[in-house]
Short mmCIF file of C-alpha atoms (C1' of nucleotides) in Angstrom, two decimals:
data_model
loop_
_atom_site.label_atom_id
_atom_site.label_comp_id
_atom_site.label_asym_id
_atom_site.label_seq_id
_atom_site.Cartn_x
_atom_site.Cartn_y
_atom_site.Cartn_z
CA UNK A 1 1.95 20.60 -4.56
CA UNK A 2 3.01 17.77 -6.90
CA UNK A 3 0.53 16.24 -9.31
CA UNK A 4 0.72 12.92 -7.51
CA UNK A 5 0.00 14.46 -4.12
CA UNK A 6 -2.93 16.27 -5.64
CA UNK A 7 -4.20 13.06 -7.15
CA UNK A 8 -3.93 11.20 -3.86
CA UNK A 9 -5.83 13.92 -2.03
CA UNK A 10 -8.62 13.85 -4.58
CA UNK A 11 -9.18 10.14 -4.08
CA UNK A 12 -8.91 10.56 -0.33
CA UNK A 13 -11.62 13.24 -0.49
CA UNK A 14 -13.93 10.87 -2.32
CA UNK A 15 -13.26 8.11 0.19
CA UNK A 16 -13.94 10.40 3.15
CA UNK A 17 -17.25 11.41 1.59
CA UNK A 18 -18.27 7.81 0.92
CA UNK A 19 -16.88 5.65 3.75
CA UNK A 20 -15.22 8.06 6.19
CA UNK A 21 -11.65 8.83 7.20
CA UNK A 22 -11.23 5.95 9.62
CA UNK A 23 -12.75 3.39 7.26
CA UNK A 24 -10.57 3.88 4.23
CA UNK A 25 -7.03 2.52 4.07
CA UNK A 26 -3.83 3.16 2.20
CA UNK A 27 -4.64 -0.09 0.46
CA UNK A 28 -7.88 1.38 -0.96
CA UNK A 29 -5.91 4.33 -2.29
CA UNK A 30 -3.22 2.02 -3.63
CA UNK A 31 -5.77 0.10 -5.73
CA UNK A 32 -7.42 3.25 -7.04
CA UNK A 33 -4.15 4.89 -8.03
CA UNK A 34 -2.26 1.83 -9.18
CA UNK A 35 0.73 2.49 -6.97
CA UNK A 36 1.87 0.68 -3.85
CA UNK A 37 1.13 1.58 -0.26
CA UNK A 38 4.81 2.34 0.26
CA UNK A 39 4.66 4.98 -2.46
CA UNK A 40 1.70 6.59 -0.75
CA UNK A 41 3.67 6.74 2.48
CA UNK A 42 6.41 8.55 0.61
CA UNK A 43 4.00 11.39 -0.16
CA UNK A 44 2.11 11.30 3.12
CA UNK A 45 4.19 9.46 5.77
CA UNK A 46 1.27 9.16 8.20
CA UNK A 47 -2.43 9.01 7.54
CA UNK A 48 -2.71 12.11 9.68
CA UNK A 49 -0.53 13.96 7.16
CA UNK A 50 -2.88 12.95 4.41
CA UNK A 51 -5.87 14.06 6.47
CA UNK A 52 -4.27 17.45 7.09
CA UNK A 53 -3.37 17.82 3.43
CA UNK A 54 -6.94 17.05 2.50
CA UNK A 55 -8.30 19.56 5.00
CA UNK A 56 -5.95 22.28 3.74
CA UNK A 57 -7.22 21.62 0.26
CA UNK A 58 -10.82 21.71 1.44
CA UNK A 59 -10.21 25.04 3.18
CA UNK A 60 -8.65 26.52 0.04
CA UNK A 61 -11.52 25.20 -2.07
CA UNK A 62 -14.16 26.57 0.26
CA UNK A 63 -12.49 29.99 0.42
CA UNK A 64 -12.32 30.11 -3.33
CA UNK A 65 -15.97 29.11 -3.74
CA UNK A 66 -16.91 31.74 -1.18
CA UNK A 67 -14.99 34.47 -2.96
CA UNK A 68 -16.48 33.49 -6.31
CA UNK A 69 -19.94 33.58 -4.83
CA UNK A 70 -19.53 36.92 -3.05
CA UNK A 71 -17.68 38.72 -5.84
CA UNK A 72 -20.00 37.65 -8.62
CA UNK A 73 -22.67 40.21 -9.36
CA UNK A 74 -25.43 37.99 -8.10
CA UNK A 75 -28.11 38.88 -5.61
CA UNK A 76 -28.35 37.22 -2.18
CA UNK A 77 -31.32 35.29 -3.48
CA UNK A 78 -29.33 33.87 -6.38
CA UNK A 79 -26.43 33.14 -4.08
CA UNK A 80 -28.56 31.10 -1.77
CA UNK A 81 -29.82 29.15 -4.77
CA UNK A 82 -26.25 28.35 -5.77
CA UNK A 83 -25.54 27.31 -2.19
CA UNK A 84 -28.50 24.93 -2.11
CA UNK A 85 -27.74 23.39 -5.48
CA UNK A 86 -24.18 22.69 -4.39
CA UNK A 87 -25.48 20.28 -1.76
CA UNK A 88 -28.21 18.89 -3.93
CA UNK A 89 -25.72 17.85 -6.58
CA UNK A 90 -23.63 16.17 -3.91
CA UNK A 91 -26.08 13.30 -3.51
CA UNK A 92 -26.96 12.98 -7.19
CA UNK A 93 -23.57 13.11 -8.87
CA UNK A 94 -21.66 10.27 -7.31
CA UNK A 95 -21.76 6.57 -8.20
CA UNK A 96 -21.46 5.75 -4.52
CA UNK A 97 -23.53 7.87 -2.14
CA UNK A 98 -21.56 10.80 -0.79
CA UNK A 99 -22.17 13.09 2.13
CA UNK A 100 -20.53 16.41 2.92
CA UNK A 101 -16.93 15.57 3.88
CA UNK A 102 -17.22 17.99 6.79
CA UNK A 103 -20.22 16.07 8.12
CA UNK A 104 -18.31 12.86 7.68
CA UNK A 105 -15.36 14.14 9.70
CA UNK A 106 -17.63 15.62 12.37
CA UNK A 107 -19.23 12.21 12.80
CA UNK A 108 -15.74 10.84 13.40
CA UNK A 109 -14.53 13.65 15.65
CA UNK A 110 -13.55 11.31 18.50
CA UNK A 111 -11.53 9.13 16.15
CA UNK A 112 -9.54 11.57 14.03
CA UNK A 113 -6.28 13.20 15.23
CA UNK A 114 -6.58 16.43 17.23
CA UNK A 115 -4.65 18.32 14.55
CA UNK A 116 -7.43 17.53 12.08
CA UNK A 117 -10.13 18.73 14.46
CA UNK A 118 -8.65 22.22 14.46
CA UNK A 119 -8.73 22.53 10.69
CA UNK A 120 -12.25 21.17 10.68
CA UNK A 121 -13.35 24.08 12.85
CA UNK A 122 -11.84 26.53 10.37
CA UNK A 123 -13.91 24.95 7.61
CA UNK A 124 -17.06 25.32 9.69
CA UNK A 125 -16.27 28.95 10.35
CA UNK A 126 -15.87 29.79 6.68
CA UNK A 127 -19.23 28.31 5.78
CA UNK A 128 -21.03 29.82 8.77
CA UNK A 129 -19.75 33.27 7.95
CA UNK A 130 -20.59 32.92 4.29
CA UNK A 131 -24.20 31.93 4.86
CA UNK A 132 -24.56 34.50 7.64
CA UNK A 133 -23.37 37.22 5.28
CA UNK A 134 -25.72 36.18 2.49
CA UNK A 135 -28.66 36.15 4.90
CA UNK A 136 -27.75 39.54 6.37
CA UNK A 137 -27.49 41.17 2.97
CA UNK A 138 -30.63 39.44 1.76
CA UNK A 139 -32.69 40.72 4.65
CA UNK A 140 -31.31 44.24 4.35
CA UNK A 141 -32.21 44.31 0.68
CA UNK A 142 -35.67 42.96 1.47
CA UNK A 143 -35.13 39.86 -0.66
CA UNK A 144 -35.16 37.51 2.31
CA UNK A 145 -37.45 37.54 5.34
CA UNK A 146 -36.76 35.71 8.59
CA UNK A 147 -36.86 36.34 12.33
CA UNK A 148 -33.90 36.14 14.71
CA UNK A 149 -30.19 36.54 14.16
CA UNK A 150 -28.75 35.87 10.69
CA UNK A 151 -26.00 33.86 12.37
CA UNK A 152 -28.53 31.62 14.08
CA UNK A 153 -30.62 31.15 10.99
CA UNK A 154 -27.46 30.32 9.05
CA UNK A 155 -26.57 27.65 11.60
CA UNK A 156 -30.03 26.13 11.28
CA UNK A 157 -29.87 26.14 7.49
CA UNK A 158 -26.39 24.62 7.34
CA UNK A 159 -27.36 21.92 9.81
CA UNK A 160 -30.52 21.19 7.87
CA UNK A 161 -28.96 20.93 4.45
CA UNK A 162 -26.03 18.79 5.61
CA UNK A 163 -28.32 16.66 7.72
CA UNK A 164 -30.61 16.20 4.75
CA UNK A 165 -27.75 15.03 2.53
CA UNK A 166 -26.91 12.44 5.19
CA UNK A 167 -30.58 11.50 5.39
CA UNK A 168 -30.78 11.12 1.63
CA UNK A 169 -28.69 7.97 1.99
CA UNK A 170 -31.75 6.18 3.31
CA UNK A 171 -34.53 8.47 2.04
CA UNK A 172 -33.32 9.43 -1.43
CA UNK A 173 -32.83 12.89 -2.91
CA UNK A 174 -36.35 13.85 -1.85
CA UNK A 175 -34.99 14.40 1.65
CA UNK A 176 -32.78 17.15 0.26
CA UNK A 177 -35.41 18.55 -2.12
CA UNK A 178 -38.04 18.78 0.58
CA UNK A 179 -35.62 20.27 3.06
CA UNK A 180 -34.57 22.94 0.56
CA UNK A 181 -38.22 23.69 -0.14
CA UNK A 182 -39.01 24.26 3.52
CA UNK A 183 -35.81 26.27 4.03
CA UNK A 184 -36.99 28.57 1.25
CA UNK A 185 -40.27 29.06 3.09
CA UNK A 186 -38.23 29.93 6.17
CA UNK A 187 -36.64 32.74 4.14
CA UNK A 188 -39.98 34.12 3.04
CA UNK A 189 -39.50 32.73 -0.46
CA UNK A 190 -41.98 30.92 -2.65
CA UNK A 191 -40.31 27.66 -3.78
CA UNK A 192 -42.44 27.65 -6.95
CA UNK B 1 -32.86 -10.96 26.28
CA UNK B 2 -30.25 -11.85 28.91
CA UNK B 3 -28.86 -9.19 31.19
CA UNK B 4 -25.42 -9.60 29.70
CA UNK B 5 -26.67 -9.15 26.15
CA UNK B 6 -28.53 -6.06 27.26
CA UNK B 7 -25.42 -4.74 28.93
CA UNK B 8 -23.31 -5.31 25.83
CA UNK B 9 -25.82 -3.53 23.63
CA UNK B 10 -25.89 -0.53 25.93
CA UNK B 11 -22.16 -0.10 25.68
CA UNK B 12 -22.27 -0.67 21.94
CA UNK B 13 -24.89 2.08 21.67
CA UNK B 14 -22.61 4.49 23.48
CA UNK B 15 -19.69 3.56 21.27
CA UNK B 16 -21.73 4.02 18.07
CA UNK B 17 -22.78 7.47 19.27
CA UNK B 18 -19.22 8.48 20.14
CA UNK B 19 -16.87 6.82 17.64
CA UNK B 20 -19.12 5.00 15.16
CA UNK B 21 -19.87 1.36 14.38
CA UNK B 22 -16.81 0.69 12.27
CA UNK B 23 -14.43 2.38 14.67
CA UNK B 24 -15.21 0.46 17.83
CA UNK B 25 -13.96 -3.07 18.38
CA UNK B 26 -14.82 -6.09 20.45
CA UNK B 27 -11.67 -5.18 22.34
CA UNK B 28 -13.17 -1.82 23.37
CA UNK B 29 -16.26 -3.60 24.64
CA UNK B 30 -14.14 -6.21 26.37
CA UNK B 31 -12.31 -3.53 28.38
CA UNK B 32 -15.50 -1.71 29.31
CA UNK B 33 -17.31 -4.85 30.45
CA UNK B 34 -14.38 -6.69 31.97
CA UNK B 35 -14.95 -9.85 29.93
CA UNK B 36 -12.93 -11.29 27.08
CA UNK B 37 -13.53 -10.86 23.39
CA UNK B 38 -14.35 -14.56 23.13
CA UNK B 39 -17.19 -14.11 25.62
CA UNK B 40 -18.57 -11.27 23.55
CA UNK B 41 -18.51 -13.50 20.49
CA UNK B 42 -20.54 -16.05 22.44
CA UNK B 43 -23.38 -13.52 22.77
CA UNK B 44 -22.98 -11.94 19.36
CA UNK B 45 -21.00 -14.27 17.06
CA UNK B 46 -20.45 -11.58 14.41
CA UNK B 47 -20.24 -7.84 14.78
CA UNK B 48 -23.17 -7.68 12.39
CA UNK B 49 -25.27 -9.61 14.93
CA UNK B 50 -24.41 -7.05 17.56
CA UNK B 51 -25.29 -4.23 15.17
CA UNK B 52 -28.65 -5.81 14.41
CA UNK B 53 -29.34 -6.39 18.11
CA UNK B 54 -28.57 -2.77 18.78
CA UNK B 55 -30.84 -1.59 15.98
CA UNK B 56 -33.72 -3.76 17.21
CA UNK B 57 -33.29 -2.20 20.62
CA UNK B 58 -33.21 1.27 19.12
CA UNK B 59 -36.39 0.57 17.18
CA UNK B 60 -38.16 -0.68 20.30
CA UNK B 61 -36.95 2.33 22.26
CA UNK B 62 -38.08 4.78 19.62
CA UNK B 63 -41.50 3.17 19.30
CA UNK B 64 -41.93 3.34 23.03
CA UNK B 65 -40.89 6.99 23.20
CA UNK B 66 -43.28 7.75 20.36
CA UNK B 67 -46.20 6.05 22.08
CA UNK B 68 -45.45 7.82 25.34
CA UNK B 69 -45.34 11.14 23.57
CA UNK B 70 -48.52 10.62 21.55
CA UNK B 71 -50.60 9.06 24.31
CA UNK B 72 -49.70 11.57 26.98
CA UNK B 73 -52.25 14.38 27.28
CA UNK B 74 -49.87 16.97 25.96
CA UNK B 75 -50.48 19.43 23.17
CA UNK B 76 -48.53 19.33 19.88
CA UNK B 77 -46.65 22.38 21.10
CA UNK B 78 -45.53 20.62 24.25
CA UNK B 79 -44.68 17.51 22.29
CA UNK B 80 -42.40 19.40 19.98
CA UNK B 81 -40.68 20.89 23.03
CA UNK B 82 -40.06 17.40 24.39
CA UNK B 83 -38.74 16.36 20.99
CA UNK B 84 -36.28 19.26 20.86
CA UNK B 85 -35.05 18.76 24.42
CA UNK B 86 -34.34 15.10 23.71
CA UNK B 87 -31.70 16.14 21.18
CA UNK B 88 -30.41 19.02 23.23
CA UNK B 89 -29.65 16.74 26.16
CA UNK B 90 -27.83 14.39 23.83
CA UNK B 91 -24.87 16.75 23.45
CA UNK B 92 -24.83 17.94 27.06
CA UNK B 93 -25.20 14.72 29.01
CA UNK B 94 -22.27 12.63 27.85
CA UNK B 95 -18.65 12.72 29.03
CA UNK B 96 -17.55 12.08 25.48
CA UNK B 97 -19.40 13.98 22.77
CA UNK B 98 -22.27 11.95 21.34
CA UNK B 99 -24.29 12.36 18.20
CA UNK B 100 -27.57 10.72 17.26
CA UNK B 101 -26.74 7.04 16.68
CA UNK B 102 -28.90 7.12 13.56
CA UNK B 103 -26.81 9.95 12.14
CA UNK B 104 -23.69 8.04 13.01
CA UNK B 105 -24.88 4.95 11.15
CA UNK B 106 -26.09 7.02 8.19
CA UNK B 107 -22.61 8.51 7.91
CA UNK B 108 -21.27 4.94 7.71
CA UNK B 109 -23.92 3.61 5.35
CA UNK B 110 -21.38 2.35 2.80
CA UNK B 111 -19.46 0.49 5.48
CA UNK B 112 -22.12 -1.26 7.55
CA UNK B 113 -23.73 -4.58 6.50
CA UNK B 114 -26.79 -4.39 4.24
CA UNK B 115 -28.93 -6.06 6.90
CA UNK B 116 -28.27 -3.10 9.18
CA UNK B 117 -29.19 -0.59 6.50
CA UNK B 118 -32.72 -2.00 6.34
CA UNK B 119 -33.31 -1.59 10.05
CA UNK B 120 -31.88 1.89 9.87
CA UNK B 121 -34.59 2.84 7.38
CA UNK B 122 -37.27 1.60 9.77
CA UNK B 123 -35.86 3.88 12.46
CA UNK B 124 -35.98 6.83 10.10
CA UNK B 125 -39.56 6.06 9.20
CA UNK B 126 -40.72 5.99 12.82
CA UNK B 127 -39.23 9.38 13.52
CA UNK B 128 -40.43 10.94 10.28
CA UNK B 129 -43.98 9.82 10.91
CA UNK B 130 -43.91 10.97 14.51
CA UNK B 131 -42.78 14.50 13.71
CA UNK B 132 -45.11 14.67 10.71
CA UNK B 133 -48.04 13.74 12.91
CA UNK B 134 -47.18 16.29 15.57
CA UNK B 135 -46.87 19.01 12.93
CA UNK B 136 -50.15 18.03 11.25
CA UNK B 137 -52.07 18.11 14.50
CA UNK B 138 -50.38 21.31 15.59
CA UNK B 139 -51.36 23.13 12.44
CA UNK B 140 -54.93 21.85 12.55
CA UNK B 141 -55.27 23.07 16.12
CA UNK B 142 -53.77 26.41 15.15
CA UNK B 143 -50.88 26.01 17.56
CA UNK B 144 -48.29 25.74 14.81
CA UNK B 145 -48.00 27.76 11.62
CA UNK B 146 -45.93 26.75 8.61
CA UNK B 147 -46.22 26.54 4.84
CA UNK B 148 -45.91 23.38 2.76
CA UNK B 149 -46.45 19.74 3.58
CA UNK B 150 -46.11 18.60 7.21
CA UNK B 151 -44.03 15.68 5.95
CA UNK B 152 -41.59 18.00 4.22
CA UNK B 153 -41.33 20.35 7.15
CA UNK B 154 -40.74 17.34 9.40
CA UNK B 155 -37.90 16.19 7.19
CA UNK B 156 -36.32 19.63 7.34
CA UNK B 157 -36.66 19.80 11.11
CA UNK B 158 -35.24 16.33 11.69
CA UNK B 159 -32.32 17.03 9.38
CA UNK B 160 -31.68 20.34 11.11
CA UNK B 161 -31.75 19.06 14.67
CA UNK B 162 -29.59 16.02 13.94
CA UNK B 163 -27.23 18.08 11.82
CA UNK B 164 -26.96 20.60 14.63
CA UNK B 165 -26.07 17.93 17.17
CA UNK B 166 -23.30 16.83 14.83
CA UNK B 167 -22.22 20.44 14.41
CA UNK B 168 -22.16 20.94 18.16
CA UNK B 169 -19.05 18.79 18.26
CA UNK B 170 -17.06 21.67 16.85
CA UNK B 171 -19.39 24.59 17.67
CA UNK B 172 -20.67 23.70 21.14
CA UNK B 173 -24.26 23.43 22.34
CA UNK B 174 -25.03 26.85 20.92
CA UNK B 175 -25.31 25.21 17.51
CA UNK B 176 -28.23 23.18 18.83
CA UNK B 177 -29.76 26.01 20.84
CA UNK B 178 -29.68 28.41 17.92
CA UNK B 179 -31.03 25.81 15.53
CA UNK B 180 -33.93 25.03 17.87
CA UNK B 181 -34.64 28.75 18.21
CA UNK B 182 -34.87 29.21 14.46
CA UNK B 183 -36.92 26.04 14.03
CA UNK B 184 -39.41 27.48 16.49
CA UNK B 185 -39.66 30.60 14.35
CA UNK B 186 -40.32 28.33 11.38
CA UNK B 187 -43.33 26.97 13.28
CA UNK B 188 -44.72 30.42 13.96
CA UNK B 189 -43.65 30.22 17.60
CA UNK B 190 -41.97 32.84 19.73
CA UNK B 191 -38.86 31.21 21.23
CA UNK B 192 -39.00 33.61 24.25
"C1'" DG C 1 9.19 8.27 -6.80
"C1'" DT C 2 8.37 3.80 -6.92
"C1'" DC C 3 9.16 -0.75 -5.73
"C1'" DT C 4 9.68 -5.36 -2.58
"C1'" DA C 5 9.77 -6.96 1.76
"C1'" DT C 6 8.62 -6.86 6.25
"C1'" DA C 7 7.53 -5.41 10.84
"C1'" DA C 8 4.26 -4.62 14.68
"C1'" DA C 9 -0.27 -3.99 16.06
"C1'" DT C 10 -5.05 -4.65 15.77
"C1'" DG C 11 -9.41 -6.55 14.17
"C1'" DG C 12 -12.91 -10.14 13.67
"C1'" DA C 13 -13.52 -14.70 14.54
"C1'" DT C 14 -13.09 -19.87 16.12
"C1'" DA C 15 -11.78 -24.19 18.95
"C1'" DG C 16 -11.99 -26.30 22.90
"C1'" DA C 17 -11.30 -26.54 28.13
"C1'" DC C 18 -13.62 -25.32 32.52
"C1'" DG D 1 -20.95 -18.14 30.11
"C1'" DT D 2 -16.45 -17.36 30.43
"C1'" DC D 3 -11.85 -18.38 29.72
"C1'" DT D 4 -7.03 -19.27 27.08
"C1'" DA D 5 -5.04 -19.84 22.97
"C1'" DT D 6 -4.77 -19.25 18.35
"C1'" DC D 7 -5.78 -18.08 13.33
"C1'" DC D 8 -5.96 -15.20 9.53
"C1'" DA D 9 -6.62 -10.85 7.35
"C1'" DT D 10 -5.89 -6.09 7.44
"C1'" DT D 11 -3.73 -1.73 8.73
"C1'" DT D 12 -0.30 1.57 9.57
"C1'" DA D 13 4.23 2.20 8.95
"C1'" DT D 14 9.43 1.54 7.91
"C1'" DA D 15 13.91 -0.08 5.59
"C1'" DG D 16 16.35 -0.26 1.80
"C1'" DA D 17 17.04 -1.43 -3.30
"C1'" DC D 18 16.29 0.54 -8.00
#
DNA sequence: GTCTATAAATGGATAGAC
DNA sequence: GTCTATCCATTTATAGAC
């Protein structure tokens, strides 16, 4: 992947997280990058191509993060902390309020091309499996306590944390902080 | 409010829940209602006016639902069941997959007019207070068991259920069902 | 790879007749 | 209240020169 392509995708990622896929234009990218719209079309002929390129990148990034997290010598408890803080930083870091790009694309599911929907499902799968695995291991080791299937609890936690990030746009970071706190209770933890 | 205005708002609500505020056009509405774009502009000169009209309607609807729920002779436990089923039906009912219109607008927060953002916060407040109140009463009566502040647990629950509805677009209704199941555990309930 | 120029379609919005 | 007609800006996308 050329540097330029990479650069374009990075800005596209930011725009998806702030305004959504359908609401940003090649013109927005053109201004950010200082090149013309025509040049952008050279790299990604259709907006759909750009969307797919972005999703491929997101999949690679998520797989890498997952492998880092699972191969590091950390305990399930520490892993879940890292997972939480990833989302917490999402709403603090940016100048313009960002949400999880996956949430953003899910909200636009009836607007984005079908080809993008498929890749979106892959992304979901990776995260679901990751959290499910952490929860399973955590319960086996006695570090985490919860009732029901790890897979179901993972789904609830993922929904909650992503929903909270979206909510933080009107309620501030407290929405995320409080949600994380209660999710820790749901895992039998004491959120100090 | 004239019948026509009401009718327009209803279709706008559906479009916000399916494709989002920025992604539907007066042309979409025109086709659905069988009147021209110009006629739509007569009722709502700017799209922002339509958005505000819709939000006012949503606020009124939510206040009414809240009053019904709180004044009915039901227990907190039954009320929380009604609350859950409201969101569950959201992803089953529609021909085209819908999400909570509030979630949809939150995802577009950097795109919608500032005047709409204010009304969106009011909507959030109503729901937060409602769930907080149900949880408070439920714990006092011993029907519900959870640690931490009712307000914080409410925020987590709201984020989770709305996030799950959004997730159901790629994961099916099970995302919502499983999330509800685990949320019940978090309230000390046995989700049969 | 980047540019200028331009096409074709769509979006929000207005003027004025009926 | 609804229509036709029209305006202007924006958006996606292409052709072809450098």
